[in-house]
PDB file of C-alpha atoms in Angstrom:
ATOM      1  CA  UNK A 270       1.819 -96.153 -15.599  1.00  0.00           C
ATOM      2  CA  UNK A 271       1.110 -95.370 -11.750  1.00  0.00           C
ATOM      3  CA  UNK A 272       1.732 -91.951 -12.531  1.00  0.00           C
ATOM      4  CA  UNK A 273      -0.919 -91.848 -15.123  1.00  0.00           C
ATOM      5  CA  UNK A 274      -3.564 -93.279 -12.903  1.00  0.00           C
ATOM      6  CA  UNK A 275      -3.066 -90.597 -10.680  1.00  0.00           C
ATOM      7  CA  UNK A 276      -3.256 -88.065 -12.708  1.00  0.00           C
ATOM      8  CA  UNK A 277      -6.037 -89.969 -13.908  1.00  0.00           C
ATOM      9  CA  UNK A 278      -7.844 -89.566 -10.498  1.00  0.00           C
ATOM     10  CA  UNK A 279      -6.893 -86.613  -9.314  1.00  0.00           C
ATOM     11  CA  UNK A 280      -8.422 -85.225 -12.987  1.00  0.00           C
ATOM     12  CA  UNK A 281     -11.457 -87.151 -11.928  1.00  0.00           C
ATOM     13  CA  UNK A 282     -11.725 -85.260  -8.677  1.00  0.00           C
ATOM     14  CA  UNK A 283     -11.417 -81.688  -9.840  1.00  0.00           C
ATOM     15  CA  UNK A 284     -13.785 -82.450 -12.862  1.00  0.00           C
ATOM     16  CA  UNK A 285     -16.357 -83.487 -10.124  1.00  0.00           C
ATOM     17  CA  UNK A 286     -15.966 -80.721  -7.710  1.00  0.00           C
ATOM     18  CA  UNK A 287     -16.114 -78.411 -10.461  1.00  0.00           C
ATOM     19  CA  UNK A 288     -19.309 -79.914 -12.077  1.00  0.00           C
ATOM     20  CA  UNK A 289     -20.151 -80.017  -8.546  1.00  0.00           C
ATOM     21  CA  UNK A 290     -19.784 -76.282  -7.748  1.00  0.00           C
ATOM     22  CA  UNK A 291     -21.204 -75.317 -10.605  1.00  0.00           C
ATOM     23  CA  UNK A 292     -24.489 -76.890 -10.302  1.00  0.00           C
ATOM     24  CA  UNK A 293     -25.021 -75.603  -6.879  1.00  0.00           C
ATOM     25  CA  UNK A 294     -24.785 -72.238  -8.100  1.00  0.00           C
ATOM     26  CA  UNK A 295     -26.682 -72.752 -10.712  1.00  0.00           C
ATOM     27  CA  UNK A 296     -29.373 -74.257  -8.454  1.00  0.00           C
ATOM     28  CA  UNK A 297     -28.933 -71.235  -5.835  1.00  0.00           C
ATOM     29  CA  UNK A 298     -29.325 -68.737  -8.886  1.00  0.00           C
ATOM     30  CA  UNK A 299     -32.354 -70.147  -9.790  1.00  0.00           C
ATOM     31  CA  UNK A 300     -33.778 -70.689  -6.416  1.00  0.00           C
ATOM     32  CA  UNK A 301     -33.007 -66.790  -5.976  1.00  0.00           C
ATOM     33  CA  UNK A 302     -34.364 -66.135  -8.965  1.00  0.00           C
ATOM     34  CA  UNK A 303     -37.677 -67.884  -8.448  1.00  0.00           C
ATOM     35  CA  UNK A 304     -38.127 -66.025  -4.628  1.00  0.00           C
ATOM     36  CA  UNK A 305     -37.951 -62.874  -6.781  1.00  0.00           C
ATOM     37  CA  UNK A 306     -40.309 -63.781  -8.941  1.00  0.00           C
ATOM     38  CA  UNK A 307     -42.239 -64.126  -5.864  1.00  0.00           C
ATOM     39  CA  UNK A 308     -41.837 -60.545  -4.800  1.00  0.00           C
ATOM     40  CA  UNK A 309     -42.947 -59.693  -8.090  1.00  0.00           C
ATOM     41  CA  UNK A 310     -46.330 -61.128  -7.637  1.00  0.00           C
ATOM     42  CA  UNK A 311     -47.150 -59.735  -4.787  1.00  0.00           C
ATOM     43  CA  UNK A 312     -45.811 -56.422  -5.745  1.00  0.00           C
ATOM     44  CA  UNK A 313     -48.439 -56.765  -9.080  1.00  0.00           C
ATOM     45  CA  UNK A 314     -51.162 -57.247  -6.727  1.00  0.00           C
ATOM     46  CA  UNK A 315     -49.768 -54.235  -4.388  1.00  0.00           C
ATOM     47  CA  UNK A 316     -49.896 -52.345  -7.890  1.00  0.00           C
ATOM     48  CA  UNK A 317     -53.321 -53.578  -9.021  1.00  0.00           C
ATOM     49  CA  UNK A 318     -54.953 -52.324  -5.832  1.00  0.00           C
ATOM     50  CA  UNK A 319     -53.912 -48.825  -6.206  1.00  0.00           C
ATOM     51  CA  UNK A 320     -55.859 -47.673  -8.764  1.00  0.00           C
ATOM     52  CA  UNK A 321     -58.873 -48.751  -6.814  1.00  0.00           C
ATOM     53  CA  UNK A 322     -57.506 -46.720  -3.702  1.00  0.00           C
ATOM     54  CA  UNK A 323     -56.811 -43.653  -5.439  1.00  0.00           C
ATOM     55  CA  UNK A 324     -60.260 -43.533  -6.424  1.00  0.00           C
ATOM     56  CA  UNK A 325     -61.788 -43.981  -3.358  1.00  0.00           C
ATOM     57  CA  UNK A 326     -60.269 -41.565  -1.856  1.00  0.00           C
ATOM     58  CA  UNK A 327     -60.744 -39.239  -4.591  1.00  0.00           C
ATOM     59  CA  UNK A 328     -64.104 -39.420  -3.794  1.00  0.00           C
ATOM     60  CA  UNK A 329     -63.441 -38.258  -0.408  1.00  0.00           C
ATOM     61  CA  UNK A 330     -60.719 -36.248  -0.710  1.00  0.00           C
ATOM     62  CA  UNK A 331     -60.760 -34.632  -4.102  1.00  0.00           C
ATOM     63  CA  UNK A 332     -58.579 -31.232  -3.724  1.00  0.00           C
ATOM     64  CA  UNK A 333     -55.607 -33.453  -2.156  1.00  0.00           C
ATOM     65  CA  UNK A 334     -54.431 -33.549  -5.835  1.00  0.00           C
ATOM     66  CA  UNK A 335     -50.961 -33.471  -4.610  1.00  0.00           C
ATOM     67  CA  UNK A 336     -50.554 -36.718  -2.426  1.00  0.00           C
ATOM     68  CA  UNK A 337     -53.021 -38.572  -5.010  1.00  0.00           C
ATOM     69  CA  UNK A 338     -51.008 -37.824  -7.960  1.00  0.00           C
ATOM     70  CA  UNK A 339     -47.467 -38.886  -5.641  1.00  0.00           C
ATOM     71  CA  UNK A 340     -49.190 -42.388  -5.129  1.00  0.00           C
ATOM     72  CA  UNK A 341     -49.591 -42.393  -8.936  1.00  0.00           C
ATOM     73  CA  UNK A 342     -46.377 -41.341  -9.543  1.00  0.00           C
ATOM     74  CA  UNK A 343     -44.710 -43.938  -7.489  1.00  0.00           C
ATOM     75  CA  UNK A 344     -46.955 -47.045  -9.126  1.00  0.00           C
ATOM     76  CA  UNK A 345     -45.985 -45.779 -12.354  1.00  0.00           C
ATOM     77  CA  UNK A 346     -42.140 -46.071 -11.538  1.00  0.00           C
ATOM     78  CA  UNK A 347     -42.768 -49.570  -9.236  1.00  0.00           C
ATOM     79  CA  UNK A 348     -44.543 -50.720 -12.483  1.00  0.00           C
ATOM     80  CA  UNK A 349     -42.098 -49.796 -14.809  1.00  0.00           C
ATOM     81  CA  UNK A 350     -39.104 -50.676 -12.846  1.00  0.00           C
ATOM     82  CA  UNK A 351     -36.897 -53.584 -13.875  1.00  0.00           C
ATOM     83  CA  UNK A 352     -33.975 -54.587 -12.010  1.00  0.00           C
ATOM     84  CA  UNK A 353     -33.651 -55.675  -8.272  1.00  0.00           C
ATOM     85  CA  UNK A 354     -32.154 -52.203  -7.282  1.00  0.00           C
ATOM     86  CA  UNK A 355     -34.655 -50.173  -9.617  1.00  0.00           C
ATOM     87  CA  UNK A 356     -37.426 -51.830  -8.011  1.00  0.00           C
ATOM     88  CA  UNK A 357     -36.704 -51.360  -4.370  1.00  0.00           C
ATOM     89  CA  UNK A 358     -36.487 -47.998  -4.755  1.00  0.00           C
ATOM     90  CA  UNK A 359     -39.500 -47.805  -6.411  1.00  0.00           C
ATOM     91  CA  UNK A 360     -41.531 -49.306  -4.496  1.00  0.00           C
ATOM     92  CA  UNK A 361     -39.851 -47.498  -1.376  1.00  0.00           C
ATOM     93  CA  UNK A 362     -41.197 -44.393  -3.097  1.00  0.00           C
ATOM     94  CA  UNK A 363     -44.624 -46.689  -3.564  1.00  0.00           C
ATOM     95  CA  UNK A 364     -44.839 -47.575   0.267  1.00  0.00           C
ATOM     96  CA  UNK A 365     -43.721 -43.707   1.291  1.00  0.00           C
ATOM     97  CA  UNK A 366     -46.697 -42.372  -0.923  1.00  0.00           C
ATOM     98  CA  UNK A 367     -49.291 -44.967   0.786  1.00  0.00           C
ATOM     99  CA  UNK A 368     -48.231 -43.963   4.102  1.00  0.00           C
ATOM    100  CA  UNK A 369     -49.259 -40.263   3.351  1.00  0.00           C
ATOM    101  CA  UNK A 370     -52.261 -41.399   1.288  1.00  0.00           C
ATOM    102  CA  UNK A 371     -53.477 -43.336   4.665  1.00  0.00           C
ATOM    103  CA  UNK A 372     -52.302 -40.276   6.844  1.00  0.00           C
ATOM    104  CA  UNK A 373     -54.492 -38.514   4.670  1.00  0.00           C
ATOM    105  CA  UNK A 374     -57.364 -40.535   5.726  1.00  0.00           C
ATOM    106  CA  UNK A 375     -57.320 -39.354   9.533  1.00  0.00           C
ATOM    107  CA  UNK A 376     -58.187 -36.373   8.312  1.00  0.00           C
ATOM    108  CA  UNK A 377     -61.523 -37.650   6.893  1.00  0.00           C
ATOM    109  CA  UNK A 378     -63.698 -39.493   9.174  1.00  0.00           C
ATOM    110  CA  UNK A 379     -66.262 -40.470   6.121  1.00  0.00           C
ATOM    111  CA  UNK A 380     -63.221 -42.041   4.126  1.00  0.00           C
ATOM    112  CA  UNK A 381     -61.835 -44.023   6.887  1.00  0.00           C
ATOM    113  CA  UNK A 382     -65.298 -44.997   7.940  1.00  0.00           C
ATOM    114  CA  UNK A 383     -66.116 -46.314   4.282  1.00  0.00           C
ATOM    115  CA  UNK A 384     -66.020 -50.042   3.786  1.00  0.00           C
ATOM    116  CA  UNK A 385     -64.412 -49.917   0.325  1.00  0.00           C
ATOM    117  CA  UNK A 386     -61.677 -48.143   1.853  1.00  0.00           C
ATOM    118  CA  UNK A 387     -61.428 -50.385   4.757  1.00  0.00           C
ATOM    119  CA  UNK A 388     -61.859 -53.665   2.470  1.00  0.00           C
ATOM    120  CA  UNK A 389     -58.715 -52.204   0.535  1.00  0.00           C
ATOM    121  CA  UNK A 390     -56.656 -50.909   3.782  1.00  0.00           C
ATOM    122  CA  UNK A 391     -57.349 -54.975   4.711  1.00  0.00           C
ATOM    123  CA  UNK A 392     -56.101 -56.243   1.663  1.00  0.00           C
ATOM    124  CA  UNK A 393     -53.380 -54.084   1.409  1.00  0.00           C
ATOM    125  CA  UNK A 394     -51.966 -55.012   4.793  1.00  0.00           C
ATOM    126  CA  UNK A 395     -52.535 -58.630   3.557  1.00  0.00           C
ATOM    127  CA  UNK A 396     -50.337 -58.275   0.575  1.00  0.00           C
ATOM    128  CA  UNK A 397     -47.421 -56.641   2.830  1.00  0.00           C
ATOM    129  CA  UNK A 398     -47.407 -59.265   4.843  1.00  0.00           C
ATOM    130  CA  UNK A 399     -47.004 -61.543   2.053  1.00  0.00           C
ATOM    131  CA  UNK A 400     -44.419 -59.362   0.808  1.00  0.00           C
ATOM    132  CA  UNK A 401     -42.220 -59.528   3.773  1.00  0.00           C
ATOM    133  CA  UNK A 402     -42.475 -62.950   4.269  1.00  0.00           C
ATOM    134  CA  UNK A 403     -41.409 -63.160   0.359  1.00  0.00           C
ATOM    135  CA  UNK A 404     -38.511 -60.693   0.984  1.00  0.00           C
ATOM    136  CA  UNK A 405     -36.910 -62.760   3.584  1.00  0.00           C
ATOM    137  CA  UNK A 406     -37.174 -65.715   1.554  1.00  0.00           C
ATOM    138  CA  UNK A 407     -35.617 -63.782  -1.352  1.00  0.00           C
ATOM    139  CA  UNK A 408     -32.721 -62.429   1.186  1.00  0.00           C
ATOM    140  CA  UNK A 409     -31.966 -65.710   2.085  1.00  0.00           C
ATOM    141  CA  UNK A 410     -31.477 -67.167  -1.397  1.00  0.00           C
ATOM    142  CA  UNK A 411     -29.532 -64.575  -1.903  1.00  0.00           C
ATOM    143  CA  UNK A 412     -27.379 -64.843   1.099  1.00  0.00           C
ATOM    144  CA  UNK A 413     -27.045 -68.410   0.719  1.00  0.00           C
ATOM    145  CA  UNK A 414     -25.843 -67.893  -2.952  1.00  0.00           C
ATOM    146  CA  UNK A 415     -23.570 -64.982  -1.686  1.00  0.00           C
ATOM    147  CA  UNK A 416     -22.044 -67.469   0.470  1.00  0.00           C
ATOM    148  CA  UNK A 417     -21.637 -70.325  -1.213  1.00  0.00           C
ATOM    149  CA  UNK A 418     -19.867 -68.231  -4.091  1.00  0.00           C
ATOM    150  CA  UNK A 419     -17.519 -66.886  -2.118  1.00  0.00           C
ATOM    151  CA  UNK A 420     -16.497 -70.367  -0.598  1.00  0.00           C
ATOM    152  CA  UNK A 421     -13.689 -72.261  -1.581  1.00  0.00           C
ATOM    153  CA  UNK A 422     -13.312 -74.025  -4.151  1.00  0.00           C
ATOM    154  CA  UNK A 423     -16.353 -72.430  -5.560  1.00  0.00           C
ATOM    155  CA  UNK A 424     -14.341 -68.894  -5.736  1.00  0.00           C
ATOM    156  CA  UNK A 425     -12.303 -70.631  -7.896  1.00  0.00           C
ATOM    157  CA  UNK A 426     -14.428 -71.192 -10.693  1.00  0.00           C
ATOM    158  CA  UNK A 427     -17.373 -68.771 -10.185  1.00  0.00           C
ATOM    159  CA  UNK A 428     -15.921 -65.944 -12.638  1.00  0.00           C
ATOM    160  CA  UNK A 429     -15.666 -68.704 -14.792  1.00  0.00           C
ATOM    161  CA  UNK A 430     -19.304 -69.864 -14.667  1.00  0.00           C
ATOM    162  CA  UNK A 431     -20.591 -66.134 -15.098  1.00  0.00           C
ATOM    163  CA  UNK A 432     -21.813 -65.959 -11.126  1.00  0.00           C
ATOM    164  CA  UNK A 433     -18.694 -63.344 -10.689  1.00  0.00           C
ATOM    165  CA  UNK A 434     -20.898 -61.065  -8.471  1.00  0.00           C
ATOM    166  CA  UNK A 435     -22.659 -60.853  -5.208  1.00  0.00           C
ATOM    167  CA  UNK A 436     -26.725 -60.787  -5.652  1.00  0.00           C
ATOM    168  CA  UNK A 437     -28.278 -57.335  -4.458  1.00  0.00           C
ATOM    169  CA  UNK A 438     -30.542 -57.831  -1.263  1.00  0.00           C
ATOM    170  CA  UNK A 439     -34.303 -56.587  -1.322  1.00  0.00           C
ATOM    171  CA  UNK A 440     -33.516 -53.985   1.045  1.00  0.00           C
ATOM    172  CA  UNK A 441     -36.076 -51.699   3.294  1.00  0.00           C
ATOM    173  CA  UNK A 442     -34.563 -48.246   2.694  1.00  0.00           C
ATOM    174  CA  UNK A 443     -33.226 -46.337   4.299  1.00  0.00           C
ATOM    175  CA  UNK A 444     -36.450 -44.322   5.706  1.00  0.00           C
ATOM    176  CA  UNK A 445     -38.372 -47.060   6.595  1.00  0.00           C
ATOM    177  CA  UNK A 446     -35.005 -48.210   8.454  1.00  0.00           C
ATOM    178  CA  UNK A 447     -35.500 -45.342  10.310  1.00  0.00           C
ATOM    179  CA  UNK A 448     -39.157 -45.981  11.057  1.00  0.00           C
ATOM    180  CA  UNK A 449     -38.150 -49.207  11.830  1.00  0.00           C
ATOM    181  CA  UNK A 450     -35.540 -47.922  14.723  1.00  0.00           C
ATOM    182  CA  UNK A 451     -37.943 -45.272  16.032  1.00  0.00           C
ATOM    183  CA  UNK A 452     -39.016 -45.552  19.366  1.00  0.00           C
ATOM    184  CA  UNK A 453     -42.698 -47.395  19.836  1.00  0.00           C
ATOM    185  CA  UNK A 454     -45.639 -45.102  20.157  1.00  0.00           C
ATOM    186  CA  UNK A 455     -46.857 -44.317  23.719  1.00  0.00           C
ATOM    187  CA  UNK A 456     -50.156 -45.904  24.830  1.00  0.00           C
ATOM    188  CA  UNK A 457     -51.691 -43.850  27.369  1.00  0.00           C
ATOM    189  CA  UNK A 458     -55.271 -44.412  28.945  1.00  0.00           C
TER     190      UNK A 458
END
């Protein structure tokens, strides 16, 4: 009879550490899930003011046919992209674009004296704040799911549950890395 009591328990134990495990992942997956859904809101809005900045500098710029229709390009893939890893490069592509589309604008004193294309320069820069600040909340769902996966006794059961893999980070790429680790500019007066 002692025997079956402590089977009993012991039964009792692993049922509760596995209902246990698996609700924390499933409450890390969703947390993870919602901070992308984050990104993807501000990466709409990112999308939405394209159009408007194309146009502008259209005006403007009109025979640079070739770095408007790149910025087009690159919305068109960042809008039609799907998964975590399609949409990082995408929008990598999106961001490279922009950079030349605002290089473009040195080029033009009346375009980067226009208020329309300041107002959107402004809100652009607003939205990629908001985006960072969204991507290292995303990273860190994801690193805290990563984790806790891997961790015992959740590695025991995780294959189980269906959370057999790692989540992908929202990474930079790998030439804005580079930007990244390039030396400052020099201010000279």
């Amino acid at each position: 009879m002692l025997t079956w009591i402590i089977i009993g328990v012991v039964v009792v134990v692993l049922l509760f550490v596995i209902v246990g495990a698996y609700n924390r992942l499933v409450a890390l997956d969703q947390a993870a899930n919602q901070s992308f859904a984050d990104i993807d809101v501000q990466l709409k809005q990112r999308q939405d003011l394209i159009p408007n900045l194309v146009e502008t500098v259209k005006g403007y710029a009109a025979h640079e046919k070739g770095t408007l229709d790149a910025v087009i390009q690159a919305r068109s893939a960042a809008t039609a992209a799907s998964s975590v890893n399609d949409k990082v490069q995408a929008e990598n592509m999106l961001t490279a674009s922009l950079g030349r589309l605002f290089a473009l604008s040195e080029a033009y004193p009346d375009l980067k004296a226009n208020t329309n294309f300041q107002q959107l320069q402004l809100d652009l820069s607003d939205i990629e704040n908001k985006l960072a600040a969204a991507r290292r909340f995303f990273n860190n769902a994801v690193a805290e799911f990563n984790a806790v996966r891997r961790q015992f006794p959740t590695v025991l059961f995780a294959g189980l549950f269906g959370f057999g893999s790692d989540k992908p980070f929202f990474d930079v790429g790998a030439d804005e890395r580079a930007a990244l680790n390039a030396a400052p500019p020099q201010v000279k007066f």
